[in-house]
Amino acid sequence: MTKTLPTRAEIPEQYTWDLSTIYPTDAAWEEDYAALPALLDEFTGYQGRLAADGKTLLAAMTLQDTLGRRLDRLAIYAFLRRDEDTANSTYQSLADRVQQLGVRAHAATAFVRPELLALPDGTLDRLMDEEPGLRVYAHDFADLLRGKPHVLPQAEEQLLAQVGELAAAPSTVFSMLNNADLTFGTVTDEEGSETQLTLGRYQRFMRANNRALRADAFLKLHGTYSAHRNSIAALYSANVKKNLFYARTRKYPSALEAALHPDNIPISVYTNLIEAVHDRTDLMERYLTLRRRVLGLDELHMYDLHVPLVADLSDEVVYEDARKQVLAALQPLGAEYGQAAETGLSSRWVDVYETPNKRSGAYSWGAYDTSPFILMNYQDTLNDMFTLAHELGHTMHSYFTRRAQPYTYGNYTIFVAEVASTLNEALLTHYLLQNTPDPRRRLAILNNQLDTIRGTLYRQTMFAEFEKLTHEAAEAGEALTAERLSEIYYDLNKRYHGAAVSDEAIAIEWARIPHFYSSFYVYKYATGIAAATALAQQIVDEGQPAVDRYLRFLSRGSSAYSIDLLRDAGVDMTSPEPVKQALDVFGRHLAEMEQLLAETGALASEESKA
């Protein structure tokens, strides 16, 4: 008998989010939507007048904030309603309409940045002195002016804007090739059926207990990319050349520095991350050797890195238990954080269960004037409990930021976005280990955390180094052929994994990584987990002083540069120390796993494999 999903009407109300707190009815949404175009027309009347006097600039900035707040609220309602049931044409229409309104709003406000940048030096300071109400925008103005040396004359800026679509071609073509045109053949799945190999199924196959299936999927997927290696190398090379063109045109010393500039991140953050991970690749080799022994293998391959080491652990974690355990795990953050989290989880901020046509996955999303909402598709697993903790971290970051900051600083950068979420996962791991005596369950928790750090801190740092090396090669005039890219990538895999893994086929993996077309982005995953792990350890070790610093970090939004926010919280990302602290945690988890495996007799002896 086929098990069907419950409808939304069949889900108890407390397990659905309450979007009526945004708009009580669709009619109220329509009323707000209809009023926004008049505000856009009013705003365009400020074009050419921003610097008339301080009062005029403040009025324009205030109206721009009002527009943003109204548009954000409209968008959140429309998109969350659509995600409840992606087949609902009413909310598809609302989402499409608000997107179109967003494009119109962007066009109507686009004059602000160039007009302010064109002002003579000192003008904004004079206007802030003239109108104290403008002081709230002081950081925004300073950040705007920081980029002035890299802004071109108006005609050249217009020309660059016109080539933007051409510049996106490598990413667009790769996406079409990767998602639509490439086919990977078939494999025999766990049930013995011939199954089409797809990018989505590949991840599931890599966790399968059947090693022949894992090997077949791995070799066929990478074999397909290898067959198209020259075309994909040309696309990647074109993307690198695009980055070099923009960096040189805007007078940056390198493509890396151009990419770090918007968030004001020193290049030392990037290089220190790589160097700190290089220093502890011994831990990775030790973990992979342990993995080989647990799996009872003579030789570890890349397709052996994702299969769980604790098989058939079927303990369910129902949502109410997960909710209680997550809140208990977050108690070290103090009463204020705990009460806010409890309020969110009991006030219908979370849409818990899967229903027909509901958007897959999980996220936390909201606007300045709404609650932060969490979408889940909870399936009663340990992993789902960690996902709840993760999304609740994002939610609390948004909650504390918007409670404390004006709209202009009511969000935060991608550089810090994963800190609050990953810190919650680290505290949940700590709590579960403190309260889980069962050795096999402890092993499952440790396995989860070790693989999270391996996949995020080690792997994303390796990706970041690949981008750095390939851009440096291109800047030196070297051709990025398929052979050269594969050589760089294979050498990095050997460096990061040591002698523990044997697989020449991994040399082509660079060809399948879509993040490489969002250049110099992946390092933020690595710095995020490093900062979060270090902060979580400080909270456990120091108690209230560390908690106070962390809550202040959550409350500051984008009112200062990300690097300064983290430094004030207790992690200086310009230093390698936070990365080292995170790697020390990896080492401690690894040591406990080794001990537990030895005590339970789960390690295959080297003699038994001979």
Coordinates of C-alpha atoms in Angstrom, one line a residue:
M1 CA 0.0 0.0 0.0
T2 CA 1.4 3.4 -1.0
K3 CA 1.8 5.9 1.8
T4 CA 0.5 9.3 0.8
L5 CA 1.5 12.6 2.1
P6 CA -1.0 14.4 4.4
T7 CA -2.6 17.5 3.0
R8 CA -2.0 20.9 4.7
A9 CA -5.6 20.7 6.1
E10 CA -4.7 17.4 7.8
I11 CA -1.6 18.9 9.5
P12 CA -2.3 20.2 13.1
E13 CA -2.3 24.0 13.0
Q14 CA 0.7 24.3 15.5
Y15 CA 2.9 22.6 12.9
T16 CA 2.2 25.1 10.2
W17 CA 3.5 28.6 10.0
D18 CA 1.1 31.5 10.5
L19 CA 1.5 33.9 7.5
S20 CA -1.6 35.9 8.6
T21 CA 0.8 37.8 10.8
I22 CA 2.2 39.3 7.6
Y23 CA -1.1 39.9 5.8
P24 CA -4.4 38.7 7.2
T25 CA -5.8 38.1 3.8
D26 CA -4.7 38.1 0.1
A27 CA -6.9 41.3 -0.3
A28 CA -4.7 43.1 2.2
W29 CA -1.6 42.1 0.2
E30 CA -3.3 43.4 -3.0
E31 CA -3.9 46.7 -1.2
D32 CA -0.3 47.1 -0.3
Y33 CA 0.8 46.0 -3.8
A34 CA -1.4 48.6 -5.5
A35 CA 0.0 51.4 -3.3
L36 CA 3.7 50.8 -4.1
P37 CA 3.9 52.2 -7.7
A38 CA 2.8 55.6 -6.4
L39 CA 5.7 55.6 -3.9
L40 CA 8.1 54.6 -6.7
D41 CA 7.0 57.6 -8.8
E42 CA 7.4 59.8 -5.8
F43 CA 11.0 58.5 -5.3
T44 CA 12.0 59.2 -8.9
G45 CA 11.3 62.9 -8.1
Y46 CA 14.5 63.0 -6.0
Q47 CA 16.7 62.2 -9.0
G48 CA 19.3 65.0 -9.4
R49 CA 18.3 66.6 -6.1
L50 CA 19.9 64.3 -3.5
A51 CA 22.6 66.8 -2.4
A52 CA 20.3 69.8 -2.4
D53 CA 20.5 69.9 1.4
G54 CA 20.5 67.5 4.3
K55 CA 16.8 67.5 4.7
T56 CA 16.2 66.4 1.1
L57 CA 18.7 63.6 1.3
L58 CA 17.2 62.3 4.6
A59 CA 13.7 62.4 3.0
A60 CA 15.0 60.4 0.0
M61 CA 16.8 57.8 2.1
T62 CA 13.8 57.4 4.4
L63 CA 11.5 56.9 1.5
Q64 CA 14.0 54.4 0.0
D65 CA 13.8 52.4 3.2
T66 CA 10.0 52.6 3.3
L67 CA 10.0 51.2 -0.3
G68 CA 12.4 48.4 0.7
R69 CA 10.4 47.4 3.7
R70 CA 7.1 47.4 1.9
L71 CA 8.5 45.4 -1.0
D72 CA 10.2 42.9 1.3
R73 CA 7.0 42.3 3.1
L74 CA 5.1 41.8 -0.1
A75 CA 7.7 39.4 -1.4
I76 CA 7.9 37.3 1.8
Y77 CA 4.2 36.7 1.9
A78 CA 4.0 35.8 -1.8
F79 CA 7.0 33.5 -1.9
L80 CA 6.2 31.7 1.4
R81 CA 2.6 31.1 0.2
R82 CA 3.9 29.8 -3.1
D83 CA 6.3 27.4 -1.3
E84 CA 3.4 25.9 0.8
D85 CA 2.1 24.6 -2.5
T86 CA 4.2 25.2 -5.6
A87 CA 1.3 24.1 -7.8
N88 CA -1.0 26.8 -6.6
S89 CA -1.5 29.2 -9.5
T90 CA -2.8 32.0 -7.3
Y91 CA 0.5 32.3 -5.3
Q92 CA 2.6 31.6 -8.4
S93 CA 1.0 34.7 -9.8
L94 CA 1.6 36.8 -6.6
A95 CA 5.3 35.7 -6.7
D96 CA 5.7 36.6 -10.3
R97 CA 4.0 40.0 -9.9
V98 CA 6.2 40.9 -6.9
Q99 CA 9.3 39.9 -8.8
Q100 CA 8.3 42.3 -11.6
L101 CA 7.6 45.0 -9.1
G102 CA 11.1 44.4 -7.6
V103 CA 12.7 44.9 -11.0
R104 CA 10.7 48.2 -11.4
A105 CA 11.8 49.3 -7.9
H106 CA 15.5 48.5 -8.7
A107 CA 15.3 50.7 -11.8
A108 CA 13.6 53.5 -10.0
T109 CA 16.2 53.6 -7.2
A110 CA 19.3 52.9 -9.4
F111 CA 20.3 56.6 -9.6
V112 CA 21.1 56.9 -5.9
R113 CA 24.5 55.1 -5.9
P114 CA 26.1 56.9 -8.9
E115 CA 24.6 60.3 -7.9
L116 CA 26.1 60.0 -4.4
L117 CA 29.5 58.8 -5.7
A118 CA 29.6 61.7 -8.1
L119 CA 29.5 64.2 -5.2
P120 CA 32.7 66.2 -4.3
D121 CA 34.7 64.8 -1.4
G122 CA 33.4 65.8 1.9
T123 CA 29.8 66.5 0.7
L124 CA 28.2 63.7 2.6
D125 CA 30.0 64.6 5.8
R126 CA 28.7 68.2 5.4
L127 CA 25.2 67.0 4.8
M128 CA 25.3 64.7 7.9
D129 CA 26.5 67.7 9.9
E130 CA 23.6 69.7 8.5
E131 CA 21.0 67.0 9.2
P132 CA 21.8 64.8 12.2
G133 CA 19.1 62.3 11.1
L134 CA 21.5 61.2 8.3
R135 CA 24.0 59.9 10.8
V136 CA 22.2 56.6 10.9
Y137 CA 23.5 56.0 7.4
A138 CA 27.1 56.9 8.2
H139 CA 28.4 53.3 7.8
D140 CA 26.5 52.9 4.5
F141 CA 27.9 56.2 3.2
A142 CA 31.5 55.2 4.3
D143 CA 31.1 51.8 2.6
L144 CA 29.8 53.5 -0.6
L145 CA 32.8 55.9 -0.7
R146 CA 35.2 53.1 0.0
G147 CA 34.5 51.8 -3.5
K148 CA 34.9 55.1 -5.2
P149 CA 38.5 54.5 -6.5
H150 CA 37.1 51.5 -8.4
V151 CA 34.2 53.3 -10.0
L152 CA 34.7 54.4 -13.6
P153 CA 33.4 57.4 -15.5
Q154 CA 29.7 57.3 -16.3
A155 CA 30.1 56.3 -19.9
E156 CA 32.4 53.4 -19.1
E157 CA 30.1 52.2 -16.3
Q158 CA 27.3 52.2 -18.8
L159 CA 29.4 50.2 -21.2
L160 CA 30.3 47.7 -18.5
A161 CA 26.6 47.3 -17.6
Q162 CA 25.8 46.5 -21.2
V163 CA 28.3 43.7 -21.3
G164 CA 27.0 42.1 -18.1
E165 CA 24.9 39.6 -20.0
L166 CA 27.9 38.6 -22.1
A167 CA 30.0 38.2 -19.0
A168 CA 27.4 35.8 -17.5
A169 CA 27.8 33.5 -20.6
P170 CA 30.3 31.0 -19.1
S171 CA 28.0 30.4 -16.1
T172 CA 24.9 30.3 -18.2
V173 CA 26.3 27.8 -20.7
F174 CA 27.8 25.6 -17.9
S175 CA 24.5 25.5 -16.1
M176 CA 22.7 24.4 -19.3
L177 CA 25.3 21.8 -20.1
N178 CA 25.4 20.5 -16.5
N179 CA 21.7 20.5 -15.8
A180 CA 20.1 19.8 -19.1
D181 CA 22.5 18.3 -21.7
L182 CA 24.8 15.9 -19.9
T183 CA 23.6 12.4 -19.3
F184 CA 25.5 9.9 -17.1
G185 CA 24.1 6.5 -18.1
T186 CA 22.5 4.0 -15.8
V187 CA 23.5 2.1 -12.7
T188 CA 22.1 -0.9 -10.9
D189 CA 20.5 0.5 -7.7
E190 CA 20.1 -0.9 -4.2
E191 CA 17.0 -2.8 -5.3
G192 CA 18.8 -4.3 -8.3
S193 CA 16.9 -2.1 -10.8
E194 CA 18.6 -0.4 -13.7
T195 CA 18.3 3.3 -12.8
Q196 CA 19.2 6.5 -14.6
L197 CA 22.2 8.2 -12.9
T198 CA 21.4 11.9 -12.3
L199 CA 23.1 14.6 -10.3
G200 CA 20.4 14.3 -7.6
R201 CA 20.6 10.6 -7.3
Y202 CA 24.4 10.6 -7.3
Q203 CA 24.5 12.0 -3.8
R204 CA 22.2 9.2 -2.6
F205 CA 24.2 6.5 -4.3
M206 CA 27.4 7.8 -2.6
R207 CA 25.8 7.0 0.7
A208 CA 24.7 3.5 -0.3
N209 CA 26.1 0.5 1.5
N210 CA 26.6 -1.3 -1.8
R211 CA 30.2 -0.5 -2.8
A212 CA 29.9 -1.7 -6.4
L213 CA 27.0 0.8 -6.8
R214 CA 29.1 3.6 -5.4
A215 CA 32.1 2.8 -7.6
D216 CA 29.9 2.5 -10.7
A217 CA 28.1 5.8 -10.1
F218 CA 31.4 7.6 -9.3
L219 CA 33.2 6.4 -12.4
K220 CA 30.3 7.0 -14.8
L221 CA 29.6 10.5 -13.5
H222 CA 33.2 11.6 -13.7
G223 CA 33.8 9.7 -16.9
T224 CA 31.0 11.9 -18.5
Y225 CA 32.8 15.1 -17.4
S226 CA 36.1 13.7 -18.6
A227 CA 34.6 13.1 -22.1
H228 CA 33.6 16.8 -22.2
R229 CA 36.7 18.1 -20.4
N230 CA 37.9 20.4 -23.2
S231 CA 34.6 22.2 -23.6
I232 CA 34.2 22.6 -19.9
A233 CA 37.8 23.8 -19.5
A234 CA 37.1 26.5 -22.1
L235 CA 34.0 27.6 -20.1
Y236 CA 36.0 27.7 -16.9
S237 CA 38.9 29.6 -18.5
A238 CA 36.4 32.1 -20.0
N239 CA 35.0 32.7 -16.5
V240 CA 38.4 33.3 -15.1
K241 CA 39.3 35.7 -17.9
K242 CA 36.0 37.6 -17.2
N243 CA 37.1 38.0 -13.6
L244 CA 40.5 39.2 -14.7
F245 CA 38.9 41.7 -17.1
Y246 CA 36.7 43.2 -14.4
A247 CA 39.5 43.3 -11.8
R248 CA 41.9 45.1 -14.2
T249 CA 39.2 47.5 -15.5
R250 CA 38.3 48.5 -12.0
K251 CA 42.0 48.8 -11.0
Y252 CA 42.3 46.0 -8.5
P253 CA 45.7 44.2 -8.1
S254 CA 44.1 40.8 -8.6
A255 CA 40.8 39.0 -9.2
L256 CA 40.9 37.7 -5.7
E257 CA 41.2 41.2 -4.2
A258 CA 38.4 42.4 -6.4
A259 CA 36.2 39.6 -5.1
L260 CA 37.0 40.3 -1.4
H261 CA 36.5 44.0 -1.7
P262 CA 32.7 44.2 -1.5
D263 CA 32.7 42.7 2.0
N264 CA 36.0 44.5 3.0
I265 CA 37.7 41.2 3.7
P266 CA 41.5 41.4 3.9
I267 CA 43.3 38.9 1.6
S268 CA 45.0 37.5 4.7
V269 CA 41.7 35.9 5.7
Y270 CA 41.8 33.8 2.5
T271 CA 45.5 32.9 2.7
N272 CA 45.4 32.2 6.5
L273 CA 42.5 29.8 5.9
I274 CA 44.5 27.8 3.4
E275 CA 47.7 27.7 5.4
A276 CA 46.0 26.7 8.6
V277 CA 44.2 23.8 6.9
H278 CA 47.5 22.8 5.2
D279 CA 49.0 22.5 8.7
R280 CA 46.5 19.9 9.8
T281 CA 46.0 17.7 6.8
D282 CA 47.4 15.0 9.1
L283 CA 44.1 14.9 10.9
M284 CA 42.3 14.3 7.6
E285 CA 44.6 11.5 6.6
R286 CA 44.1 10.0 10.1
Y287 CA 40.3 10.2 9.8
L288 CA 40.4 8.7 6.3
T289 CA 42.6 5.8 7.5
L290 CA 40.1 5.2 10.3
R291 CA 37.3 5.2 7.8
R292 CA 39.1 2.6 5.6
R293 CA 39.6 0.4 8.7
V294 CA 36.0 0.7 9.8
L295 CA 34.8 -0.2 6.3
G296 CA 37.2 -3.1 6.2
L297 CA 38.9 -2.0 3.0
D298 CA 42.4 -2.6 1.6
E299 CA 42.2 0.7 -0.2
L300 CA 40.0 3.7 0.3
H301 CA 38.5 5.4 -2.8
M302 CA 36.8 8.8 -3.2
Y303 CA 33.5 6.9 -3.5
D304 CA 34.0 5.6 0.0
L305 CA 34.0 9.0 1.7
H306 CA 30.2 9.5 2.2
V307 CA 28.8 6.2 3.3
P308 CA 27.9 6.3 7.0
L309 CA 30.3 4.4 9.2
V310 CA 27.5 3.5 11.6
A311 CA 25.1 1.5 9.5
D312 CA 21.4 0.8 10.1
L313 CA 21.0 3.3 13.0
S314 CA 17.3 3.7 12.8
D315 CA 16.4 5.6 16.0
E316 CA 13.6 8.0 15.2
V317 CA 13.7 11.6 16.5
V318 CA 10.1 12.9 16.3
Y319 CA 9.7 16.6 15.9
E320 CA 8.6 17.3 19.5
D321 CA 11.6 15.5 20.9
A322 CA 13.9 17.3 18.4
R323 CA 12.4 20.6 19.5
K324 CA 13.0 19.8 23.1
Q325 CA 16.6 18.6 22.6
V326 CA 17.5 21.6 20.4
L327 CA 16.2 24.0 23.0
A328 CA 18.1 22.1 25.7
A329 CA 21.3 22.2 23.6
L330 CA 21.0 26.0 23.3
Q331 CA 20.8 26.6 27.0
P332 CA 24.4 27.7 27.2
L333 CA 23.4 30.8 25.2
G334 CA 21.4 32.0 28.2
A335 CA 17.8 32.8 29.1
E336 CA 17.3 35.7 26.6
Y337 CA 18.3 33.5 23.6
G338 CA 16.4 30.5 24.9
Q339 CA 13.2 32.5 25.5
A340 CA 13.4 33.9 22.0
A341 CA 14.0 30.5 20.4
E342 CA 11.1 29.0 22.5
T343 CA 8.8 31.8 21.4
G344 CA 9.7 31.2 17.7
L345 CA 9.1 27.4 17.9
S346 CA 5.8 27.8 19.8
S347 CA 4.4 30.8 17.8
R348 CA 4.0 29.1 14.5
W349 CA 7.2 30.4 12.9
V350 CA 7.9 26.8 11.6
D351 CA 6.2 24.9 8.8
V352 CA 7.2 21.5 9.9
Y353 CA 6.0 18.6 7.7
E354 CA 6.1 17.7 4.1
T355 CA 2.8 18.1 2.2
P356 CA 1.9 17.7 -1.5
N357 CA 3.8 20.1 -3.8
K358 CA 5.5 21.8 -0.9
R359 CA 9.0 23.2 -1.7
S360 CA 11.7 20.7 -0.8
G361 CA 14.6 21.2 1.6
A362 CA 14.7 23.7 4.4
Y363 CA 15.4 27.4 4.9
S364 CA 14.9 30.4 7.2
W365 CA 13.5 33.5 5.6
G366 CA 11.7 36.7 6.6
A367 CA 11.6 40.4 6.3
Y368 CA 12.4 43.3 8.6
D369 CA 8.7 43.8 9.5
T370 CA 7.8 40.1 9.8
S371 CA 8.7 37.2 12.0
P372 CA 11.6 35.0 10.6
F373 CA 10.0 31.8 9.3
I374 CA 11.4 28.3 8.9
L375 CA 10.4 25.9 6.2
M376 CA 11.1 22.2 7.0
N377 CA 10.2 18.9 5.5
Y378 CA 10.7 17.0 8.8
Q379 CA 11.2 13.2 8.4
D380 CA 12.0 12.2 12.1
T381 CA 15.7 11.6 11.6
L382 CA 18.8 12.7 13.5
N383 CA 19.8 14.7 10.4
D384 CA 16.4 16.5 10.5
M385 CA 17.1 17.5 14.1
F386 CA 20.4 19.1 13.1
T387 CA 18.6 20.9 10.3
L388 CA 16.1 22.3 12.7
A389 CA 19.0 23.6 14.9
H390 CA 20.7 25.0 11.8
E391 CA 17.7 26.9 10.6
L392 CA 16.8 28.1 14.1
G393 CA 20.3 29.7 14.2
H394 CA 19.6 31.7 11.1
T395 CA 16.2 32.7 12.5
M396 CA 17.7 33.9 15.8
H397 CA 20.3 35.9 14.0
S398 CA 17.6 37.6 12.0
Y399 CA 15.4 38.1 15.1
F400 CA 18.2 39.7 17.2
T401 CA 19.4 41.8 14.3
R402 CA 16.0 43.3 13.4
R403 CA 15.1 43.9 17.0
A404 CA 18.2 46.0 17.5
Q405 CA 19.1 47.6 14.1
P406 CA 17.4 50.1 11.8
Y407 CA 16.2 48.8 8.5
T408 CA 19.4 49.8 6.6
Y409 CA 21.4 47.4 8.8
G410 CA 18.7 44.8 9.4
N411 CA 20.5 42.1 7.4
Y412 CA 23.9 40.5 7.4
T413 CA 26.4 39.4 4.8
I414 CA 27.0 35.9 3.4
F415 CA 30.4 36.0 5.2
V416 CA 28.7 35.8 8.6
A417 CA 25.4 34.1 7.5
E418 CA 26.5 30.6 8.3
V419 CA 28.0 31.4 11.7
A420 CA 24.8 31.4 13.8
S421 CA 23.4 28.3 12.1
T422 CA 26.6 26.2 12.3
L423 CA 27.2 27.3 15.9
N424 CA 23.8 25.9 16.9
E425 CA 24.8 22.6 15.2
A426 CA 28.1 22.6 17.3
L427 CA 26.2 23.2 20.5
L428 CA 23.7 20.4 19.6
T429 CA 26.6 18.0 19.0
H430 CA 28.1 19.0 22.4
Y431 CA 24.8 18.4 24.1
L432 CA 24.1 15.1 22.5
L433 CA 27.5 13.8 23.4
Q434 CA 27.1 15.0 26.9
N435 CA 23.7 13.1 27.2
T436 CA 24.1 10.0 25.0
P437 CA 25.7 7.0 26.7
D438 CA 24.9 4.5 23.9
P439 CA 28.2 3.9 22.1
R440 CA 26.7 3.4 18.6
R441 CA 24.6 6.5 18.8
R442 CA 27.6 8.5 20.0
L443 CA 29.5 7.1 17.0
A444 CA 26.7 8.3 14.7
I445 CA 26.8 11.8 16.2
L446 CA 30.6 11.9 15.9
N447 CA 30.5 10.6 12.4
N448 CA 28.0 13.3 11.4
Q449 CA 30.1 16.1 12.9
L450 CA 33.4 14.8 11.4
D451 CA 31.9 14.6 8.0
T452 CA 30.4 18.0 8.3
I453 CA 33.8 19.5 9.1
R454 CA 35.5 17.4 6.4
G455 CA 33.0 18.5 3.8
T456 CA 32.9 22.1 4.8
L457 CA 36.2 23.2 6.3
Y458 CA 38.6 20.9 4.4
R459 CA 36.8 20.4 1.1
Q460 CA 35.6 24.1 0.6
T461 CA 39.1 25.3 1.5
M462 CA 40.5 23.0 -1.2
F463 CA 38.0 24.5 -3.6
A464 CA 39.1 28.0 -2.5
E465 CA 42.8 27.1 -3.2
F466 CA 41.9 25.7 -6.6
E467 CA 40.3 29.0 -7.5
K468 CA 43.3 31.0 -6.2
L469 CA 45.8 28.9 -8.1
T470 CA 43.9 28.9 -11.4
H471 CA 43.4 32.7 -11.3
E472 CA 47.0 33.3 -10.4
A473 CA 48.0 31.0 -13.4
A474 CA 45.8 33.0 -15.7
E475 CA 47.1 36.3 -14.4
A476 CA 50.6 35.0 -15.2
G477 CA 49.6 34.3 -18.8
E478 CA 49.2 30.6 -18.4
A479 CA 46.6 28.7 -20.5
L480 CA 44.0 26.9 -18.5
T481 CA 43.7 23.8 -20.5
A482 CA 41.8 20.7 -19.3
E483 CA 45.1 19.0 -18.6
R484 CA 46.5 21.9 -16.5
L485 CA 43.2 22.2 -14.6
S486 CA 43.2 18.5 -13.8
E487 CA 46.8 18.6 -12.8
I488 CA 46.2 21.4 -10.3
Y489 CA 43.1 19.7 -8.9
Y490 CA 44.7 16.3 -8.6
D491 CA 47.7 17.7 -6.8
L492 CA 45.4 19.5 -4.3
N493 CA 43.4 16.3 -3.7
K494 CA 46.7 14.5 -2.8
R495 CA 47.7 17.3 -0.5
Y496 CA 44.4 17.5 1.3
H497 CA 43.8 13.8 1.6
G498 CA 47.4 12.5 1.9
A499 CA 48.1 8.9 1.0
A500 CA 44.8 7.7 2.5
V501 CA 42.8 7.9 -0.8
S502 CA 43.6 6.5 -4.1
D503 CA 41.7 7.8 -7.2
E504 CA 43.1 9.3 -10.3
A505 CA 39.6 9.8 -11.6
I506 CA 39.1 12.6 -9.1
A507 CA 41.4 14.8 -11.2
I508 CA 38.4 15.8 -13.4
E509 CA 36.1 16.7 -10.5
W510 CA 36.7 20.5 -11.0
A511 CA 34.6 20.2 -14.2
R512 CA 31.4 19.4 -12.2
I513 CA 31.5 22.1 -9.5
P514 CA 29.0 24.8 -10.2
H515 CA 30.2 27.0 -7.4
F516 CA 33.4 27.7 -9.5
Y517 CA 31.2 30.0 -11.6
S518 CA 30.5 32.1 -8.5
S519 CA 34.1 32.9 -8.1
F520 CA 35.8 33.2 -4.7
Y521 CA 32.5 32.4 -2.9
V522 CA 33.1 28.9 -1.4
Y523 CA 35.8 30.1 1.1
K524 CA 32.9 31.7 3.1
Y525 CA 31.6 28.3 3.9
A526 CA 35.0 27.3 5.4
T527 CA 35.5 30.6 7.3
G528 CA 31.9 30.3 8.5
I529 CA 32.2 26.9 10.1
A530 CA 35.6 27.8 11.5
A531 CA 34.2 30.9 13.2
A532 CA 31.2 29.1 14.5
T533 CA 33.1 26.1 15.8
A534 CA 35.6 28.5 17.6
L535 CA 32.8 30.6 19.1
A536 CA 30.8 27.5 20.3
Q537 CA 33.9 26.2 22.0
Q538 CA 34.4 29.6 23.7
I539 CA 30.8 29.6 24.9
V540 CA 31.3 26.1 26.4
D541 CA 34.6 27.0 28.0
E542 CA 34.1 30.6 29.1
G543 CA 30.4 30.8 29.7
Q544 CA 28.8 34.2 30.1
P545 CA 31.5 36.5 28.8
A546 CA 31.5 34.6 25.5
V547 CA 27.7 34.5 25.5
D548 CA 27.6 38.3 25.9
R549 CA 30.0 38.8 23.0
Y550 CA 28.0 36.4 20.8
L551 CA 24.6 38.0 21.5
R552 CA 26.1 41.4 20.7
F553 CA 27.3 39.9 17.4
L554 CA 23.8 38.6 16.6
S555 CA 22.3 42.0 17.3
R556 CA 24.6 44.1 15.1
G557 CA 23.4 43.0 11.6
S558 CA 25.4 44.8 9.0
S559 CA 26.1 47.9 11.1
A560 CA 29.8 47.3 10.8
Y561 CA 32.1 45.2 8.5
S562 CA 31.7 41.4 8.9
I563 CA 35.4 41.0 9.9
D564 CA 35.0 43.6 12.7
L565 CA 31.7 42.0 13.9
L566 CA 33.4 38.6 14.3
R567 CA 36.5 40.1 15.9
D568 CA 34.3 41.7 18.6
A569 CA 32.6 38.4 19.1
G570 CA 35.9 36.7 19.9
V571 CA 37.2 35.4 16.6
D572 CA 39.8 37.3 14.5
M573 CA 39.5 35.9 11.1
T574 CA 42.6 37.8 9.9
S575 CA 44.5 35.4 12.2
P576 CA 44.7 31.6 11.6
E577 CA 43.7 30.9 15.2
P578 CA 39.9 30.4 14.7
V579 CA 40.6 27.9 11.9
K580 CA 43.1 26.1 14.2
Q581 CA 40.6 26.0 17.0
A582 CA 38.0 24.4 14.7
L583 CA 40.6 21.9 13.5
D584 CA 41.4 21.1 17.2
V585 CA 37.7 20.3 17.7
F586 CA 37.9 18.0 14.7
G587 CA 40.9 16.3 16.3
R588 CA 39.1 15.8 19.6
H589 CA 36.0 14.3 17.9
L590 CA 38.3 12.1 15.9
A591 CA 40.1 10.9 19.0
E592 CA 36.9 10.0 20.8
M593 CA 35.7 8.1 17.7
E594 CA 38.9 6.2 17.6
Q595 CA 38.6 5.3 21.2
L596 CA 34.9 4.2 20.9
L597 CA 35.6 2.1 17.9
A598 CA 38.5 0.4 19.6
E599 CA 36.3 -0.3 22.7
T600 CA 33.4 -1.7 20.7
G601 CA 35.7 -3.8 18.5
A602 CA 34.3 -2.2 15.3
L603 CA 37.8 -1.7 13.7
A604 CA 38.7 -4.3 11.1
S605 CA 42.3 -5.5 11.9
E606 CA 44.9 -5.0 9.2
E607 CA 45.6 -8.7 9.3
S608 CA 41.9 -9.6 8.6
K609 CA 42.1 -7.7 5.3
A610 CA 45.4 -9.4 4.1

